[in-house]
Amino acid sequence: MSQLNELTTRLRNASAVTVLTGAGVSAASGIPTFRGAGGLWRNFSATELATPEAFARDPQTVWEWYAWRREQILGCDPNAAHRVLARWTQTRPGWRVVTQNVDDLHVRAGTRGLVRLHGSIFELRCWRSCRGERFVWRDERVPLPEMPPRCPDCGGLARPAVVWFGEMLDPRDLETAAALTPCDVFIAAGTSAVVYPAAGLLHEARAQGAFTAELNTEVTDATRDVDAAVQGPVEQTLAALDKLL
Ligand code: OAD
């Protein structure tokens, strides 16, 4: 049986399905991934743009990079991968999406019960956490009227409410995601599966007996560990799976 057929059969019989998504899911929408050909971390330094130390050193440069990405993302629309996953969460109780993406395309596609592990590029929070670390606000304005933007409460610097390298994930999000690892089928879709703790969810699911699958255009660190690895553009694979179900 082909890996796609085997995955289809498993999905047909599954009540709990968890899909972990990464940048590859938004690639067909025109949003660059981080690693691999044309990836953002090939042309930009993660340590100079996506760490608290970088922001403390040079908030203007960090904000300019995020403003550029916000503008790029706002011009992109959800693709077939987002649409199929959204429909699954709307029509199949127990089918859930956990994303590492900060682009909000799963939200715009109408995904129910989405877990966003790395935050949203369209949310901001106070750099000094004047109202606590969890207080975020939404600002979709492109361009932002003030650069760098300010906290409306204390007037200090605002920062993107995304998780940077060296920062902890919100423990509530991680707990919710971990609670979705005891499932029938766990799919890693369009992620290089190298950034933890997100990448660890696949291994947790496998250890708990889930059938595991990977949908990716390339071979990743996870490929040899999964039960089914379907190579190809995830938007095509998900559309094909959706038809087969
Ligand atoms: P990566 O850029 O590391 O990986 C994207 C994956 O998608 C790669 O394995 C590609 O082969 C695959 N890919 C690209 N186009 C695809 C397509 N059309 N169909 C299927 N697969 C495709 O992105 P992530 O795994 O999401 O962190 O990266 C994880 C985290 O690292 C991100 O959330 C970000 C980054 O630094 C933060 O921002 C905190």
GROMACS .gro file of C-alpha atoms and ligand atoms in nm:
model
  284
    1MET     CA    1   0.000   0.000   0.000
    2SER     CA    2   0.133   0.348  -0.080
    3GLN     CA    3   0.205   0.576   0.214
    4LEU     CA    4  -0.078   0.807   0.102
    5ASN     CA    5  -0.325   0.517   0.094
    6GLU     CA    6  -0.213   0.393   0.432
    7LEU     CA    7  -0.255   0.742   0.578
    8THR     CA    8  -0.599   0.769   0.418
    9THR     CA    9  -0.708   0.442   0.577
   10ARG     CA   10  -0.578   0.552   0.916
   11LEU     CA   11  -0.757   0.886   0.887
   12ARG     CA   12  -1.085   0.719   0.788
   13ASN     CA   13  -1.078   0.523   1.110
   14ALA     CA   14  -0.951   0.802   1.333
   15SER     CA   15  -1.150   1.009   1.577
   16ALA     CA   16  -0.862   1.211   1.725
   17VAL     CA   17  -0.627   1.366   1.469
   18THR     CA   18  -0.364   1.631   1.541
   19VAL     CA   19  -0.190   1.821   1.263
   20LEU     CA   20   0.124   2.019   1.347
   21THR     CA   21   0.193   2.277   1.079
   22GLY     CA   22   0.499   2.480   0.987
   23ALA     CA   23   0.605   2.738   0.732
   24GLY     CA   24   0.575   2.493   0.439
   25VAL     CA   25   0.196   2.507   0.474
   26SER     CA   26   0.203   2.879   0.388
   27ALA     CA   27   0.465   2.849   0.112
   28ALA     CA   28   0.201   2.817  -0.162
   29SER     CA   29   0.045   3.141  -0.033
   30GLY     CA   30   0.372   3.317  -0.117
   31ILE     CA   31   0.518   3.341   0.234
   32PRO     CA   32   0.885   3.239   0.250
   33THR     CA   33   0.986   2.953   0.481
   34PHE     CA   34   1.276   2.985   0.728
   35ARG     CA   35   1.511   2.708   0.623
   36GLY     CA   36   1.586   2.553   0.287
   37ALA     CA   37   1.612   2.726  -0.051
   38GLY     CA   38   1.496   3.089  -0.033
   39GLY     CA   39   1.438   3.053   0.341
   40LEU     CA   40   1.445   3.365   0.559
   41TRP     CA   41   1.726   3.230   0.780
   42ARG     CA   42   1.941   3.187   0.466
   43ASN     CA   43   1.936   3.562   0.403
   44PHE     CA   44   1.879   3.708   0.747
   45SER     CA   45   2.040   3.635   1.081
   46ALA     CA   46   1.799   3.487   1.333
   47THR     CA   47   2.019   3.603   1.620
   48GLU     CA   48   2.009   3.964   1.494
   49LEU     CA   49   1.633   3.968   1.432
   50ALA     CA   50   1.450   3.711   1.639
   51THR     CA   51   1.596   3.720   1.990
   52PRO     CA   52   1.523   3.942   2.293
   53GLU     CA   53   1.891   4.045   2.290
   54ALA     CA   54   1.862   4.171   1.931
   55PHE     CA   55   1.552   4.373   2.021
   56ALA     CA   56   1.720   4.523   2.329
   57ARG     CA   57   2.017   4.623   2.111
   58ASP     CA   58   1.834   4.756   1.808
   59PRO     CA   59   1.451   4.766   1.826
   60GLN     CA   60   1.427   4.979   1.511
   61THR     CA   61   1.601   4.719   1.291
   62VAL     CA   62   1.400   4.433   1.440
   63TRP     CA   63   1.075   4.625   1.388
   64GLU     CA   64   1.167   4.713   1.028
   65TRP     CA   65   1.211   4.344   0.953
   66TYR     CA   66   0.879   4.255   1.118
   67ALA     CA   67   0.704   4.546   0.941
   68TRP     CA   68   0.833   4.409   0.609
   69ARG     CA   69   0.703   4.062   0.692
   70ARG     CA   70   0.367   4.196   0.811
   71GLU     CA   71   0.324   4.376   0.479
   72GLN     CA   72   0.423   4.066   0.283
   73ILE     CA   73   0.186   3.841   0.481
   74LEU     CA   74  -0.109   4.080   0.464
   75GLY     CA   75  -0.095   4.054   0.085
   76CYS     CA   76  -0.121   3.672   0.096
   77ASP     CA   77  -0.428   3.453   0.121
   78PRO     CA   78  -0.486   3.108   0.271
   79ASN     CA   79  -0.421   2.824   0.024
   80ALA     CA   80  -0.574   2.479  -0.022
   81ALA     CA   81  -0.378   2.340   0.275
   82HIS     CA   82  -0.527   2.598   0.514
   83ARG     CA   83  -0.873   2.547   0.365
   84VAL     CA   84  -0.871   2.167   0.394
   85LEU     CA   85  -0.743   2.180   0.753
   86ALA     CA   86  -1.001   2.444   0.846
   87ARG     CA   87  -1.280   2.229   0.702
   88TRP     CA   88  -1.159   1.925   0.892
   89THR     CA   89  -1.168   2.115   1.223
   90GLN     CA   90  -1.516   2.246   1.140
   91THR     CA   91  -1.667   1.912   1.044
   92ARG     CA   92  -1.476   1.651   1.245
   93PRO     CA   93  -1.478   1.680   1.623
   94GLY     CA   94  -1.142   1.573   1.764
   95TRP     CA   95  -0.943   1.689   1.459
   96ARG     CA   96  -0.718   1.975   1.564
   97VAL     CA   97  -0.444   2.197   1.424
   98VAL     CA   98  -0.138   2.312   1.618
   99THR     CA   99   0.070   2.567   1.429
  100GLN     CA  100   0.415   2.717   1.456
  101ASN     CA  101   0.318   2.982   1.201
  102VAL     CA  102   0.271   3.343   1.306
  103ASP     CA  103   0.098   3.447   0.980
  104ASP     CA  104  -0.265   3.393   1.097
  105LEU     CA  105  -0.357   3.218   0.768
  106HIS     CA  106  -0.510   2.924   0.960
  107VAL     CA  107  -0.726   3.176   1.147
  108ARG     CA  108  -0.826   3.352   0.826
  109ALA     CA  109  -0.921   3.015   0.673
  110GLY     CA  110  -1.160   2.956   0.965
  111THR     CA  111  -0.974   2.686   1.162
  112ARG     CA  112  -1.154   2.597   1.484
  113GLY     CA  113  -0.969   2.539   1.811
  114LEU     CA  114  -0.634   2.641   1.662
  115VAL     CA  115  -0.331   2.627   1.893
  116ARG     CA  116  -0.072   2.892   1.798
  117LEU     CA  117   0.256   2.794   1.958
  118HIS     CA  118   0.464   3.088   1.836
  119GLY     CA  119   0.209   3.372   1.859
  120SER     CA  120   0.092   3.606   1.586
  121ILE     CA  121   0.281   3.866   1.387
  122PHE     CA  122  -0.031   4.086   1.402
  123GLU     CA  123  -0.030   4.097   1.781
  124LEU     CA  124   0.192   4.322   1.993
  125ARG     CA  125   0.288   4.334   2.357
  126CYS     CA  126   0.470   4.568   2.591
  127TRP     CA  127   0.847   4.512   2.589
  128ARG     CA  128   0.854   4.578   2.963
  129SER     CA  129   0.541   4.367   3.019
  130CYS     CA  130   0.380   4.655   3.209
  131ARG     CA  131   0.050   4.460   3.232
  132GLY     CA  132   0.206   4.116   3.250
  133GLU     CA  133   0.363   3.894   2.985
  134ARG     CA  134   0.031   3.763   2.863
  135PHE     CA  135  -0.125   4.096   2.781
  136VAL     CA  136  -0.123   4.133   2.401
  137TRP     CA  137  -0.318   4.353   2.164
  138ARG     CA  138  -0.399   4.323   1.796
  139ASP     CA  139  -0.275   4.575   1.542
  140GLU     CA  140  -0.309   4.482   1.176
  141ARG     CA  141  -0.222   4.826   1.045
  142VAL     CA  142   0.032   4.818   0.763
  143PRO     CA  143   0.231   5.032   0.776
  144LEU     CA  144   0.226   5.086   1.151
  145PRO     CA  145   0.167   5.457   1.223
  146GLU     CA  146   0.462   5.477   1.461
  147MET     CA  147   0.796   5.299   1.429
  148PRO     CA  148   0.886   5.144   1.659
  149PRO     CA  149   0.530   5.115   1.796
  150ARG     CA  150   0.458   5.205   2.158
  151CYS     CA  151   0.267   5.041   2.441
  152PRO     CA  152  -0.069   5.221   2.481
  153ASP     CA  153  -0.049   5.176   2.859
  154CYS     CA  154   0.299   5.285   2.963
  155GLY     CA  155   0.422   5.453   2.645
  156GLY     CA  156   0.730   5.230   2.640
  157LEU     CA  157   0.841   5.016   2.347
  158ALA     CA  158   0.606   4.755   2.205
  159ARG     CA  159   0.735   4.428   2.056
  160PRO     CA  160   0.585   4.168   1.824
  161ALA     CA  161   0.394   3.910   2.031
  162VAL     CA  162   0.582   3.621   1.873
  163VAL     CA  163   0.811   3.371   2.041
  164TRP     CA  164   1.176   3.449   1.978
  165PHE     CA  165   1.475   3.217   2.003
  166GLY     CA  166   1.569   3.167   2.365
  167GLU     CA  167   1.216   3.242   2.487
  168MET     CA  168   0.971   3.005   2.649
  169LEU     CA  169   0.645   2.918   2.481
  170ASP     CA  170   0.332   3.020   2.669
  171PRO     CA  171   0.291   2.722   2.904
  172ARG     CA  172  -0.087   2.720   2.840
  173ASP     CA  173  -0.037   2.674   2.466
  174LEU     CA  174   0.222   2.405   2.520
  175GLU     CA  175  -0.006   2.223   2.762
  176THR     CA  176  -0.297   2.239   2.517
  177ALA     CA  177  -0.074   2.107   2.240
  178ALA     CA  178   0.069   1.831   2.460
  179ALA     CA  179  -0.286   1.725   2.549
  180LEU     CA  180  -0.345   1.667   2.177
  181THR     CA  181  -0.058   1.419   2.139
  182PRO     CA  182  -0.256   1.119   2.265
  183CYS     CA  183  -0.437   1.083   1.931
  184ASP     CA  184  -0.503   0.825   1.660
  185VAL     CA  185  -0.311   1.004   1.385
  186PHE     CA  186  -0.049   1.278   1.423
  187ILE     CA  187   0.060   1.462   1.107
  188ALA     CA  188   0.362   1.695   1.079
  189ALA     CA  189   0.287   1.914   0.777
  190GLY     CA  190   0.534   2.152   0.613
  191THR     CA  191   0.773   2.173   0.906
  192SER     CA  192   1.145   2.103   0.915
  193ALA     CA  193   1.080   1.952   1.260
  194VAL     CA  194   1.397   2.096   1.411
  195VAL     CA  195   1.258   2.363   1.645
  196TYR     CA  196   1.166   2.238   1.991
  197PRO     CA  197   0.945   2.201   2.183
  198ALA     CA  198   0.709   2.195   1.878
  199ALA     CA  199   0.908   1.921   1.704
  200GLY     CA  200   0.891   1.707   2.018
  201LEU     CA  201   0.512   1.677   1.987
  202LEU     CA  202   0.552   1.427   1.703
  203HIS     CA  203   0.775   1.206   1.918
  204GLU     CA  204   0.534   1.232   2.211
  205ALA     CA  205   0.246   1.129   1.988
  206ARG     CA  206   0.444   0.836   1.851
  207ALA     CA  207   0.547   0.724   2.201
  208GLN     CA  208   0.179   0.723   2.295
  209GLY     CA  209   0.087   0.498   2.006
  210ALA     CA  210  -0.035   0.743   1.740
  211PHE     CA  211   0.010   0.660   1.374
  212THR     CA  212   0.250   0.935   1.261
  213ALA     CA  213   0.285   1.093   0.919
  214GLU     CA  214   0.487   1.365   0.756
  215LEU     CA  215   0.381   1.577   0.459
  216ASN     CA  216   0.679   1.763   0.318
  217THR     CA  217   0.853   1.841  -0.009
  218GLU     CA  218   1.184   1.729   0.140
  219VAL     CA  219   1.336   1.472   0.372
  220THR     CA  220   1.360   1.609   0.729
  221ASP     CA  221   1.489   1.497   1.068
  222ALA     CA  222   1.145   1.345   1.127
  223THR     CA  223   1.115   1.145   0.804
  224ARG     CA  224   1.284   0.829   0.930
  225ASP     CA  225   1.074   0.826   1.247
  226VAL     CA  226   0.727   0.848   1.097
  227ASP     CA  227   0.500   0.564   0.985
  228ALA     CA  228   0.413   0.737   0.658
  229ALA     CA  229   0.614   1.006   0.479
  230VAL     CA  230   0.430   1.159   0.185
  231GLN     CA  231   0.664   1.369  -0.026
  232GLY     CA  232   0.522   1.658  -0.224
  233PRO     CA  233   0.361   1.999  -0.180
  234VAL     CA  234   0.144   1.980   0.131
  235GLU     CA  235  -0.138   2.179  -0.030
  236GLN     CA  236  -0.168   1.908  -0.296
  237THR     CA  237  -0.134   1.618  -0.053
  238LEU     CA  238  -0.399   1.758   0.183
  239ALA     CA  239  -0.636   1.827  -0.107
  240ALA     CA  240  -0.583   1.468  -0.228
  241LEU     CA  241  -0.639   1.326   0.122
  242ASP     CA  242  -0.954   1.535   0.160
  243LYS     CA  243  -1.095   1.387  -0.161
  244LEU     CA  244  -1.003   1.032  -0.060
  245LEU     CA  245  -1.165   1.054   0.285
  246OAD     P1  246   1.111   2.576   0.821
  246OAD     O1  247   1.141   2.682   0.722
  246OAD     O2  248   1.219   2.532   0.911
  246OAD     O3  249   1.064   2.446   0.743
  246OAD     C1  250   0.968   2.451   0.642
  246OAD     C2  251   0.951   2.312   0.589
  246OAD     O4  252   0.850   2.315   0.491
  246OAD     C3  253   1.076   2.253   0.521
  246OAD     O5  254   1.098   2.124   0.573
  246OAD     C4  255   1.039   2.247   0.373
  246OAD     O6  256   1.093   2.133   0.310
  246OAD     C5  257   0.889   2.237   0.381
  246OAD     N1  258   0.815   2.290   0.266
  246OAD     C6  259   0.836   2.402   0.193
  246OAD     N2  260   0.739   2.420   0.102
  246OAD     C7  261   0.653   2.315   0.117
  246OAD     C8  262   0.533   2.276   0.054
  246OAD     N3  263   0.475   2.348  -0.042
  246OAD     N4  264   0.475   2.162   0.096
  246OAD     C9  265   0.531   2.087   0.195
  246OAD     N5  266   0.642   2.120   0.258
  246OAD    C10  267   0.703   2.233   0.221
  246OAD     O7  268   0.980   2.620   0.900
  246OAD     P2  269   0.922   2.564   1.037
  246OAD     O8  270   0.943   2.419   1.051
  246OAD     O9  271   0.785   2.618   1.048
  246OAD    O10  272   1.011   3.012   1.472
  246OAD    O11  273   1.016   2.639   1.139
  246OAD    C11  274   0.990   2.629   1.276
  246OAD    C12  275   1.016   2.761   1.344
  246OAD    O12  276   1.148   2.808   1.312
  246OAD    C13  277   0.926   2.875   1.298
  246OAD    O13  278   0.803   2.878   1.364
  246OAD    C14  279   1.008   2.996   1.328
  246OAD    C15  280   1.142   2.948   1.279
  246OAD    O14  281   1.250   3.014   1.332
  246OAD    C16  282   0.975   3.126   1.525
  246OAD    O15  283   0.942   3.222   1.462
  246OAD    C17  284   0.980   3.124   1.674
   0.00000   0.00000   0.00000
